[in-house]
Short mmCIF file of C-alpha atoms and ligand atoms in Angstrom, two decimals:
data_model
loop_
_atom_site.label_atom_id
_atom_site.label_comp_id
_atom_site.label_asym_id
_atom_site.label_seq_id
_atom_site.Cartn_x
_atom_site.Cartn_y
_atom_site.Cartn_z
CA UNK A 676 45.96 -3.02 35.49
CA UNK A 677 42.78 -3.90 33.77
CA UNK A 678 39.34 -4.77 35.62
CA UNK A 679 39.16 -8.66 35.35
CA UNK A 680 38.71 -9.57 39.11
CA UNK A 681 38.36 -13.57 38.98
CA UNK A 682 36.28 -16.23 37.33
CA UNK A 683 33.28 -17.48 38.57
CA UNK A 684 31.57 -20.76 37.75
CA UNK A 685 28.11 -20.56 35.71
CA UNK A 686 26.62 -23.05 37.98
CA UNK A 687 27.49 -23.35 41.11
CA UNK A 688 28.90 -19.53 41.77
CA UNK A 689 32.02 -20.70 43.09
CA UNK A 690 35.04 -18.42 42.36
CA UNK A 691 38.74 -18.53 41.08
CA UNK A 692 41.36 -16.83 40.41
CA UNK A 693 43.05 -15.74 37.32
CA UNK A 694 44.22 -18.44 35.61
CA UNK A 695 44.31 -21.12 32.32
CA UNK A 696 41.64 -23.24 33.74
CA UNK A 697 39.07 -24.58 31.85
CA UNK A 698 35.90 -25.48 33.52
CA UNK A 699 34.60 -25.26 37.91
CA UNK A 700 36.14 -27.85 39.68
CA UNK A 701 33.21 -29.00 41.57
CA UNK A 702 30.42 -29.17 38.75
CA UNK A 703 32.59 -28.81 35.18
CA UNK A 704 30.42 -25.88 34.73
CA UNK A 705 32.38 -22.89 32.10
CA UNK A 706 34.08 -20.12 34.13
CA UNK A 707 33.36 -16.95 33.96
CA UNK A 708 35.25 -13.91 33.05
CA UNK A 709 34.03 -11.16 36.04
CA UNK A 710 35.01 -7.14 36.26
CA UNK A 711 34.74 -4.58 38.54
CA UNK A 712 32.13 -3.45 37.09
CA UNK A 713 31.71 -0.21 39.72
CA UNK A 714 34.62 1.20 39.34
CA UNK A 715 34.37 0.44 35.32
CA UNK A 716 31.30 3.12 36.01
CA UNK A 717 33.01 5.60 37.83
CA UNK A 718 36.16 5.89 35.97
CA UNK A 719 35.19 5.01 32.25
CA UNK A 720 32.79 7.21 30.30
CA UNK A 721 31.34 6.44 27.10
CA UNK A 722 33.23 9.61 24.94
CA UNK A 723 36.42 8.12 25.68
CA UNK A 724 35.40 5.25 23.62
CA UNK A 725 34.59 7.16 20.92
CA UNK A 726 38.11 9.15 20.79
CA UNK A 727 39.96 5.92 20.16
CA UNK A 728 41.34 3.79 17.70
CA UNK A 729 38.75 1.79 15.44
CA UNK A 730 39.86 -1.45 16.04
CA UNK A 731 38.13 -3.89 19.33
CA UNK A 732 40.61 -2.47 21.83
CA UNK A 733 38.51 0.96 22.13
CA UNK A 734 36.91 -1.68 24.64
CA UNK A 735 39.83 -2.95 26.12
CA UNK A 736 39.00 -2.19 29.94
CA UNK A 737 35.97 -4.80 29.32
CA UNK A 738 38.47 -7.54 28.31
CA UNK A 739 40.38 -9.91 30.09
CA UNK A 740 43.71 -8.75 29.82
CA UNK A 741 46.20 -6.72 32.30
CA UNK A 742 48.14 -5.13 29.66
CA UNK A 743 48.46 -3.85 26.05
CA UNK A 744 47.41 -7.25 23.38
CA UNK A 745 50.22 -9.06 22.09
CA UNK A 746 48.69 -9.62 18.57
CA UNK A 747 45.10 -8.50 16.46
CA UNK A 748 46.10 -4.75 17.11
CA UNK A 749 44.04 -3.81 14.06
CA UNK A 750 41.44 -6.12 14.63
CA UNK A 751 37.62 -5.67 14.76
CA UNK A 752 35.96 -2.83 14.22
CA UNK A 753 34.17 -3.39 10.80
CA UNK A 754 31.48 -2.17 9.27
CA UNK A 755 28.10 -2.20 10.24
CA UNK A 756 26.11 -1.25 7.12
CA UNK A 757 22.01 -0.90 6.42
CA UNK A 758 21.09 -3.53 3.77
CA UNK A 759 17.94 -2.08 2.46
CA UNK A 760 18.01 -3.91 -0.88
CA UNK A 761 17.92 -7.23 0.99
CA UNK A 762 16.03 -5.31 3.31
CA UNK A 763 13.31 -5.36 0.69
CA UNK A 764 13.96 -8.76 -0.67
CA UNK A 765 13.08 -10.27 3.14
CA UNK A 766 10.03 -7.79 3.26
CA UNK A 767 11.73 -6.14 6.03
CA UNK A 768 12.15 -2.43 6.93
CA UNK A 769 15.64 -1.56 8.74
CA UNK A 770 18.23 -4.35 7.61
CA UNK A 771 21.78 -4.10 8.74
CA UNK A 772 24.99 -6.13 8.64
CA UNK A 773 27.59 -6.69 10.75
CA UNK A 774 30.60 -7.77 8.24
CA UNK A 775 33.03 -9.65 9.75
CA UNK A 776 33.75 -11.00 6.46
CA UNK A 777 35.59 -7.97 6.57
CA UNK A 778 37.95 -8.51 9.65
CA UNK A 779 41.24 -8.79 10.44
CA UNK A 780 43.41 -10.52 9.81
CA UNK A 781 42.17 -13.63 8.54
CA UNK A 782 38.15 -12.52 7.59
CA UNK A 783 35.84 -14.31 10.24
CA UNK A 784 35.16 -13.13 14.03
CA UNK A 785 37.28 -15.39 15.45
CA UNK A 786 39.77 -13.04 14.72
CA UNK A 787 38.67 -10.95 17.79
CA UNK A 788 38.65 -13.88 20.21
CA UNK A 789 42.22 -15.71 19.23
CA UNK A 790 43.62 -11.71 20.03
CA UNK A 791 42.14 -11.85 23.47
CA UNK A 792 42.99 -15.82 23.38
CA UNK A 793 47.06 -15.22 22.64
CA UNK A 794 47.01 -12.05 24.31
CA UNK A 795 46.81 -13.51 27.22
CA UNK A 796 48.26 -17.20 26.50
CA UNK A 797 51.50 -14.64 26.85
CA UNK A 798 50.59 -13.32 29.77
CA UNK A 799 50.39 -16.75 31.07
CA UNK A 800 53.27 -17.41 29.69
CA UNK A 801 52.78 -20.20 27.38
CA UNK A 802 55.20 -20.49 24.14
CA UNK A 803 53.29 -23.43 22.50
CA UNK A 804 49.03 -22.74 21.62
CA UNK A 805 46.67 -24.14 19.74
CA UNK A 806 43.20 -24.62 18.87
CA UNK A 807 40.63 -27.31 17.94
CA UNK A 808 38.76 -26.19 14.88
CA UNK A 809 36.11 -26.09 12.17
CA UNK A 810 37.98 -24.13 9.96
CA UNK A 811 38.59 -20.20 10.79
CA UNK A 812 39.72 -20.59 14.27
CA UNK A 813 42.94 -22.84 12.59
CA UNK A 814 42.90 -19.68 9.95
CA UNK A 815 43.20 -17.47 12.68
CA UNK A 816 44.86 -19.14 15.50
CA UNK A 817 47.59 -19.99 12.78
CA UNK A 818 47.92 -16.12 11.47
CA UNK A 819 48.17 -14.75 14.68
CA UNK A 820 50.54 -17.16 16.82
CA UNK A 821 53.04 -16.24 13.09
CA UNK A 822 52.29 -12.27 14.22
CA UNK A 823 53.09 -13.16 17.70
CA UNK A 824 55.74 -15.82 17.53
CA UNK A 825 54.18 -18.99 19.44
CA UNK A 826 54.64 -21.98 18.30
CA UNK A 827 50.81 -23.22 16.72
CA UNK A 828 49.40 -27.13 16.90
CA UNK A 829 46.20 -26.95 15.42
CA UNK A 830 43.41 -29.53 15.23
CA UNK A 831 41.23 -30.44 12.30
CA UNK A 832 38.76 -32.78 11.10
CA UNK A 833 39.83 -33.91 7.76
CA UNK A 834 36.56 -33.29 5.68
CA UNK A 835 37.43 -29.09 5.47
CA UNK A 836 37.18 -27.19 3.03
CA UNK A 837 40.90 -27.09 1.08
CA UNK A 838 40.75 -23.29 1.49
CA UNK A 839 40.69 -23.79 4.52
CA UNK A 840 43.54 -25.59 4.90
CA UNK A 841 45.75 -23.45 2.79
CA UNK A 842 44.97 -20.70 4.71
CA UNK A 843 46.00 -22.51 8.03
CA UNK A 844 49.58 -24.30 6.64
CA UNK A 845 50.17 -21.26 5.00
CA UNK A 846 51.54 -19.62 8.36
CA UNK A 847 54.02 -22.56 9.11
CA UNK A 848 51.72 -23.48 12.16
CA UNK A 849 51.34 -27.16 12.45
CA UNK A 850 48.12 -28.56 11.24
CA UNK A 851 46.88 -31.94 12.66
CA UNK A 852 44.29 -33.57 10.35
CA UNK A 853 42.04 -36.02 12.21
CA UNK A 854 40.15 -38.45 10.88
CA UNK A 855 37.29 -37.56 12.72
CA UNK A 856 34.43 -34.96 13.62
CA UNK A 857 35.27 -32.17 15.64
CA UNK A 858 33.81 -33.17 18.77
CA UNK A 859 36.17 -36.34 18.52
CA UNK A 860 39.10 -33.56 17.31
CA UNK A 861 38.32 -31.55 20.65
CA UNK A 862 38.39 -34.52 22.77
CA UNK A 863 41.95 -34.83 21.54
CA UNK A 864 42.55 -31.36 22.26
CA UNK A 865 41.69 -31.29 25.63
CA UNK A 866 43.95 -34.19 26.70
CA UNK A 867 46.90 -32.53 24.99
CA UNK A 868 46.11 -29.36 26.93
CA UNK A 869 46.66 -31.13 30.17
CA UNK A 870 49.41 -33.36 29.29
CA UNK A 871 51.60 -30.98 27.51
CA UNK A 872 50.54 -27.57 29.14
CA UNK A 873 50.04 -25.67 26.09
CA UNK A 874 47.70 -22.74 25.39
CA UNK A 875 44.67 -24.14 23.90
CA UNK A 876 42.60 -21.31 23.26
CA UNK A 877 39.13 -23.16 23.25
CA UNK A 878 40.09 -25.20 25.74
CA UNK A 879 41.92 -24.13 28.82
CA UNK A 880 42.23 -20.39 27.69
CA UNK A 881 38.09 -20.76 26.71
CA UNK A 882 37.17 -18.34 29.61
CA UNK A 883 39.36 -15.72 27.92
CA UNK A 884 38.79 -16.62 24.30
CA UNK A 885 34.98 -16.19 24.72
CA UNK A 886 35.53 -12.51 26.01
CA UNK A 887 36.43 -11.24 22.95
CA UNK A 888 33.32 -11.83 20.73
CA UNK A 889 32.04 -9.41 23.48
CA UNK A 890 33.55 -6.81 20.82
CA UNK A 891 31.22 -7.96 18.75
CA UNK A 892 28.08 -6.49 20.56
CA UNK A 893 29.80 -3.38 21.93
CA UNK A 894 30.72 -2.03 18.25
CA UNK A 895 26.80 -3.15 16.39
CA UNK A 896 25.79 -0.96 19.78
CA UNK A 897 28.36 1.86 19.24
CA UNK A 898 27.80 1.93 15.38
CA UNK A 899 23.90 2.38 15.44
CA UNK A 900 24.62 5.70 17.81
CA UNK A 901 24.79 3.83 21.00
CA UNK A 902 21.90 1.96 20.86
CA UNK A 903 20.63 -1.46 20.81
CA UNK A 904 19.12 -3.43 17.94
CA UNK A 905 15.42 -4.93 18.80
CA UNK A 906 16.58 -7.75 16.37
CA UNK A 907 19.51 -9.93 15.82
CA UNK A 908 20.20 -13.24 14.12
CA UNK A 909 23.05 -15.04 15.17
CA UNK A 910 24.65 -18.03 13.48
CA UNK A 911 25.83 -20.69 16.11
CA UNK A 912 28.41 -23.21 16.21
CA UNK A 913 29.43 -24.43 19.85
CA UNK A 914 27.05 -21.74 21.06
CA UNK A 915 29.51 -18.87 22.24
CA UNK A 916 29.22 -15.64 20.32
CA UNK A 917 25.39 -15.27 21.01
CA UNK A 918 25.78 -15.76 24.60
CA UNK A 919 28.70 -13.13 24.40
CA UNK A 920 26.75 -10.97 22.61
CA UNK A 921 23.69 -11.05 25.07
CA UNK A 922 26.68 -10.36 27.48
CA UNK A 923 27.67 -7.16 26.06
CA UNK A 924 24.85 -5.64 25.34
CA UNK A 925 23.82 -5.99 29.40
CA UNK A 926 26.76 -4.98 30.41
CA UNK A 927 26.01 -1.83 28.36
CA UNK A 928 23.18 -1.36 29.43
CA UNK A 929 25.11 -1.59 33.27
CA UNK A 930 27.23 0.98 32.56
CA UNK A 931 24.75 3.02 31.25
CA UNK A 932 26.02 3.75 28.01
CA UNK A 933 22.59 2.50 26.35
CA UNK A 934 19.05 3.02 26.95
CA UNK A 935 17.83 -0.45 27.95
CA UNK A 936 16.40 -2.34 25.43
CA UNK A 937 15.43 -6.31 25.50
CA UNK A 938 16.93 -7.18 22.56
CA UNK A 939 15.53 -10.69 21.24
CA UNK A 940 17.73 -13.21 20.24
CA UNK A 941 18.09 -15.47 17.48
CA UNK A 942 20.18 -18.35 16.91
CA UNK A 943 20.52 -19.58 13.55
CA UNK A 944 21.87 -23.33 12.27
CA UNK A 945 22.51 -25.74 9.19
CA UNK A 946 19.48 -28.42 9.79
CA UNK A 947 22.96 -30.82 9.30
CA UNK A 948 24.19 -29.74 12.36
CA UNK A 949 21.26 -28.09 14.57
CA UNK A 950 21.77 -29.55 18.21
CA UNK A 951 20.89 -25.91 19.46
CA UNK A 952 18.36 -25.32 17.46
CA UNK A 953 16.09 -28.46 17.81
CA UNK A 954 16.78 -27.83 21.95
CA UNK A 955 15.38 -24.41 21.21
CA UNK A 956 12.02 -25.58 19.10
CA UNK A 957 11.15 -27.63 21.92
CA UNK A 958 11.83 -25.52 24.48
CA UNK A 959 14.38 -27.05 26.69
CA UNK A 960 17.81 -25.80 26.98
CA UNK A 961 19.09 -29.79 27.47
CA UNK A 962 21.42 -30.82 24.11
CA UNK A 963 20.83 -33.67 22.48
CA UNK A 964 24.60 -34.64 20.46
CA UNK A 965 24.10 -34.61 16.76
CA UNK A 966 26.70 -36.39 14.07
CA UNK A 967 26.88 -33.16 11.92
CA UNK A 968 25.83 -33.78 8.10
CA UNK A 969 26.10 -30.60 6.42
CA UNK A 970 27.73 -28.21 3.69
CA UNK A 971 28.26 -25.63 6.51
CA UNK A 972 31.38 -26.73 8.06
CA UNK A 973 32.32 -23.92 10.18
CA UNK A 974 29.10 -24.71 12.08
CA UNK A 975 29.16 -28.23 12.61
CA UNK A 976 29.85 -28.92 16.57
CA UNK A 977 27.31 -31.90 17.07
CA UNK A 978 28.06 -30.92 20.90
CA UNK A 979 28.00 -27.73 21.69
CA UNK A 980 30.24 -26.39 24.94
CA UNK A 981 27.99 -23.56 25.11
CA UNK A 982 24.64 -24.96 23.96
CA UNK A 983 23.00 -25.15 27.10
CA UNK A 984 23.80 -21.40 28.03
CA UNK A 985 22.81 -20.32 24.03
CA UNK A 986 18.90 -22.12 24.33
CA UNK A 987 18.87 -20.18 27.22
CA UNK A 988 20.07 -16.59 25.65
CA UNK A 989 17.42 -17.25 22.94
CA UNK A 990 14.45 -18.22 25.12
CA UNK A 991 15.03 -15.57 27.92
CA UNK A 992 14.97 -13.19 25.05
CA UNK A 993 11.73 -14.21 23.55
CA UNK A 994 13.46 -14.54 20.47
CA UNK A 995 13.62 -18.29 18.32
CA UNK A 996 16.12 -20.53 16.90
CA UNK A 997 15.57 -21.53 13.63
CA UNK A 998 17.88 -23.99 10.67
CA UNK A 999 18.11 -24.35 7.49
CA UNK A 1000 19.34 -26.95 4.84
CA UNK A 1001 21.80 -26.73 2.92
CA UNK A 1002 20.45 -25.67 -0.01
CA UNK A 1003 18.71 -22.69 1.43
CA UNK A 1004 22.20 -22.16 3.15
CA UNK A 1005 23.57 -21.23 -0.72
CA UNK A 1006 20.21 -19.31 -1.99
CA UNK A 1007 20.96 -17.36 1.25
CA UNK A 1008 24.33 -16.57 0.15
CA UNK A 1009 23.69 -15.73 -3.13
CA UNK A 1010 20.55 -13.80 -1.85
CA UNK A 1011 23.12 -11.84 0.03
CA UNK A 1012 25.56 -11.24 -2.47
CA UNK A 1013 23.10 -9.87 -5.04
CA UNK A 1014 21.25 -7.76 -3.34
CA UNK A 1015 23.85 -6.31 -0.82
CA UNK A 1016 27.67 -6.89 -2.85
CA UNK A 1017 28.72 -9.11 0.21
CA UNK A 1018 30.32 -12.65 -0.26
CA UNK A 1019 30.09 -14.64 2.92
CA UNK A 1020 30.94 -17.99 3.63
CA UNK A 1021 28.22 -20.76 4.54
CA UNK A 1022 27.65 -19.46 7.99
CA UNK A 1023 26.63 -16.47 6.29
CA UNK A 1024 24.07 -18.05 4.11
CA UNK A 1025 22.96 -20.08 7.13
CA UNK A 1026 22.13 -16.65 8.83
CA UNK A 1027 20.42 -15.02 6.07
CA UNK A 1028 18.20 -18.06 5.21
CA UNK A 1029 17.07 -18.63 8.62
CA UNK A 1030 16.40 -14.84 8.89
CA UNK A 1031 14.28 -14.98 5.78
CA UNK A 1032 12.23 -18.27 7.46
CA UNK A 1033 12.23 -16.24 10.71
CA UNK A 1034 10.04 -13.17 8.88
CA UNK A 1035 8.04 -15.48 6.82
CA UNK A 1036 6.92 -17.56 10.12
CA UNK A 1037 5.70 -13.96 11.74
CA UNK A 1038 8.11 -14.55 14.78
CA UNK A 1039 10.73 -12.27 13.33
CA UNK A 1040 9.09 -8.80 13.08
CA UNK A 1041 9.72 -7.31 10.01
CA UNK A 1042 8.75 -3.80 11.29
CA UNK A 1043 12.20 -3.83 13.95
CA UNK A 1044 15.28 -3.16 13.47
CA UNK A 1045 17.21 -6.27 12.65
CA UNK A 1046 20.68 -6.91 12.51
CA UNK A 1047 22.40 -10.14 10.68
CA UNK A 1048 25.66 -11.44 11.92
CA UNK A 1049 27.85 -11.97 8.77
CA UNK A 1050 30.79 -13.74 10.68
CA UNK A 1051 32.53 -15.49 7.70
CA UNK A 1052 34.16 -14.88 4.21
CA UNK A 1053 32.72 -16.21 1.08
CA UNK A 1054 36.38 -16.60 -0.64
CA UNK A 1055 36.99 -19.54 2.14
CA UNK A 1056 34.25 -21.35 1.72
CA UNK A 1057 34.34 -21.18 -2.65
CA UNK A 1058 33.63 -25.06 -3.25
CA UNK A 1059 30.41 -24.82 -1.59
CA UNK A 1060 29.05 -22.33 -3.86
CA UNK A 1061 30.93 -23.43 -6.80
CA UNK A 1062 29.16 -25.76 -8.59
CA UNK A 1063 25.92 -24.03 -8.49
CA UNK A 1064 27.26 -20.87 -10.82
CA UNK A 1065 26.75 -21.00 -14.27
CA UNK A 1066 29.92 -21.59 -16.14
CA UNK A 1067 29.99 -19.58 -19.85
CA UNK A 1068 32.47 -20.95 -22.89
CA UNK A 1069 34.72 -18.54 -23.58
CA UNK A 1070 34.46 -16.25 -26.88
CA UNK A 1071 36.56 -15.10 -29.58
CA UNK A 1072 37.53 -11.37 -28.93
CA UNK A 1073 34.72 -10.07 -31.41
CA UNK A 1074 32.16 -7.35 -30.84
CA UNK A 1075 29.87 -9.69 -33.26
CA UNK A 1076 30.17 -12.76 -30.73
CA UNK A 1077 29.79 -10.71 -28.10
CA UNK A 1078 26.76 -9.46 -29.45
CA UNK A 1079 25.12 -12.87 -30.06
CA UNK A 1080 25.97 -14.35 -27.16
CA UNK A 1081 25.36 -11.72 -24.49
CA UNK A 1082 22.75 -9.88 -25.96
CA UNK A 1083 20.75 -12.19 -28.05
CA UNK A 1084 21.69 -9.99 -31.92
CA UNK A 1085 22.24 -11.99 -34.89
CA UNK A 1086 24.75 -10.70 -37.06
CA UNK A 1087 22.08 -9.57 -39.46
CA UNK A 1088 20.10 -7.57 -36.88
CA UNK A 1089 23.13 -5.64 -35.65
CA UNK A 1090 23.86 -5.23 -39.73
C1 PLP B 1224 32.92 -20.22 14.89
C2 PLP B 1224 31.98 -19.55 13.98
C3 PLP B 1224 30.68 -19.20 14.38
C4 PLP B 1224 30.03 -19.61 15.69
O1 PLP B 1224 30.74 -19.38 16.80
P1 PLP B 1224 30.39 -20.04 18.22
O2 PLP B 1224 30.86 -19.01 19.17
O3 PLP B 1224 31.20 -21.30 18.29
O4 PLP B 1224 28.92 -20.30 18.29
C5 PLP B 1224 29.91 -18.46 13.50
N1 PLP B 1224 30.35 -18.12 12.27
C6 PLP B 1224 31.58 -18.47 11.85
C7 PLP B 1224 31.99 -18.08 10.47
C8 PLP B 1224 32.44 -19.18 12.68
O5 PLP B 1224 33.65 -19.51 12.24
ZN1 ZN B 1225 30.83 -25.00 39.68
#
């Protein structure tokens, strides 16, 4: 028995029970995954965390599910490592990374929520799910309805990046290529849910989905000693994972397994795609829909689900929400990669530019601790880096030509 009670609407409070619905029947407002959060105090202390399993189920009893996950056993958990040589680079002092470059099993964060999503798409006893995507929900959804045997429909605009698609097809799920941007794609999506009751996971299973890039916050908490950062930069897409985040970290702070800290939030997107953003800037948490123009394809939502709810997670912080163009997006990346060894994909760069703006403008304080939200892999998103990297003719295998090409000795001076 887990400690989900019901959901609750964001707006108008009203309440429901456990179920694949997908938005408040009076006001269309997002539900809202609630616990018993009392007797989560009284019968779940902290060093019990500690003793289990790296993966995101050490937090299971602050998921949504009733019993043990169907798929993404081994998921979450990664690394959480100081950066001080980009550290330095930014003119910042305490640097870290959260890598889910690194997850499992298909390298971005939506690994965690697509575990929570199918987890309980069983539970509810749907065979058929599927997703509308930018690109590494498809990776994921597709990996893990393979792991758990559901049949997979999965929804794509048709400008992705090819790796992108491999990795979806790969798994035998069915990929649906729409000629269209993904706000058109999850129109789609959401009529198909209703008509055909399947498990969409960010559709009707959304409530659910969302809960699991809670994980997210709990383990950057649990991996700097139980404590929370005074910084973090999130990169945003339809606005979910920084909300969730700002979720976890109060309900840590609930539970008393932190010492209460107001961490301040930042939201970070391609200037392509920056709905959220621009909202932010000026102040107001209402969304004006963008048509997304922009290298950074995992980001581009031109209407947000969660916008609204994101401006106000950044604002109510005191923290900023910042873009950047595309080709800061690939100095950030490479920025990344040569200081710090880590490849991530364009949401990556997005977060690393917009964190370098952030501490040039003054409003990100260099002195704090600051952690960056690496939720992407660099090998998926290759053709957006590509071009950019100088490309050497090959040589003869000869020390001599070696020599003079590499490190500028003619054969006379090498004698
Ligand atoms: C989906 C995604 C995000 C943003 O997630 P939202 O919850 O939709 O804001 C960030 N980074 C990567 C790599 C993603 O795939
Ligand atoms: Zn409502």
């Amino acid at each position: 028995m887990g400690y989900l009670t019901q959901l609750r609407c964001r707006e108008c409070q009203r309440t429901y029970p456990v179920g694949p619905i997908a938005a408040c029947e009076e006001c269309w407002a997002p539900l809202e995954a609630v616990y018993d959060y009392d007797r989560l105090r009284a019968e779940l202390p902290r060093d019990v965390i500690a003793q289990r399993p790296p993966t995101m189920w050490r937090y299971r009893e602050l998921l949504p599910l009733n019993g043990d996950p169907c798929v993404g056993g081994s998921t979450g958990f990664t690394p959480l490592v100081p950066a001080p040589r980009l550290a330095r680079a930014l003119g910042a002092r305490e640097v870290y990374l959260k890598n889910d470059a690194v997850n499992f099993p298909t390298l971005s964060f939506k690994d965690r929520v697509v575990a929570v999503a199918l987890s309980k798409a069983r539970e509810f006893g749907f065979d058929t799910v599927g997703c509308s995507s930018t690109g590494n929900l498809a990776n994921s959804v597709a990996a893990q309805a393979a792991r758990g045997g559901f049949k997979a429909y999965i929804f794509v605009p048709d400008n992705l990046e090819p790796e992108k698609i491999t990795a979806t097809e790969i798994y035998g799920a069915t990929l649906v290529r729409i000629r269209g941007n993904y706000d058109q794609v999850n129109r789609l999506c959401s009529e198909i849910a209703q008509k055909y009751s399947w498990g969409m996971v960010n559709v009707n299973l959304r409530s659910y989905y969302s809960e699991g890039s809670k994980t997210f916050g709990y383990e950057v908490a649990e991996q700097l000693g139980w404590r929370l950062p005074q910084n973090i930069v999130v990169p945003m897409a339809g606005g979910s994972l920084i909300t969730k985040i700002h979720k976890a970290f109060r309900e840590l702070q609930q539970l008393g397994w932190v010492e209460p800290l107001a961490t301040k939030f930042f939201g970070a997107q391609a200037t392509g795609c920056s709905p959220i953003t621009t909202a932010a800037k000026k102040g107001s948490p209402e969304i004006q829909p963008q048509k997304p123009s922009t290298l950074v394809k995992s980001l581009a939502i031109g209407n947000p689900a969660d916008g609204y709810y994101a401006v106000k997670t950044i604002l109510g912080s005191g923290g900023a929400g910042e873009d950047a163009l595309d080709e800061e997006v690939i100095e950030g990346i490479r920025l990344l990669a040569e200081t710090e060894g880590v490849f991530a994909e364009t949401a990556g760069g997005v977060t690393v530019a917009v964190a370098k703006k952030l501490i040039e403008q003054g409003r990100l304080n260099r002195d704090e601790s600051i952690v960056l939200a690496i939720t992407g892999n660099g090998l998926k998103t290759l053709s957006a880096v590509r071009d950019g990297l100088p490309t050497t003719a090959a040589i003869r295998p000869k020390l001599a030509e070696f020599e003079e090409h590499y490190l500028g000795l003619t054969p006379a001076s090498v004698g």
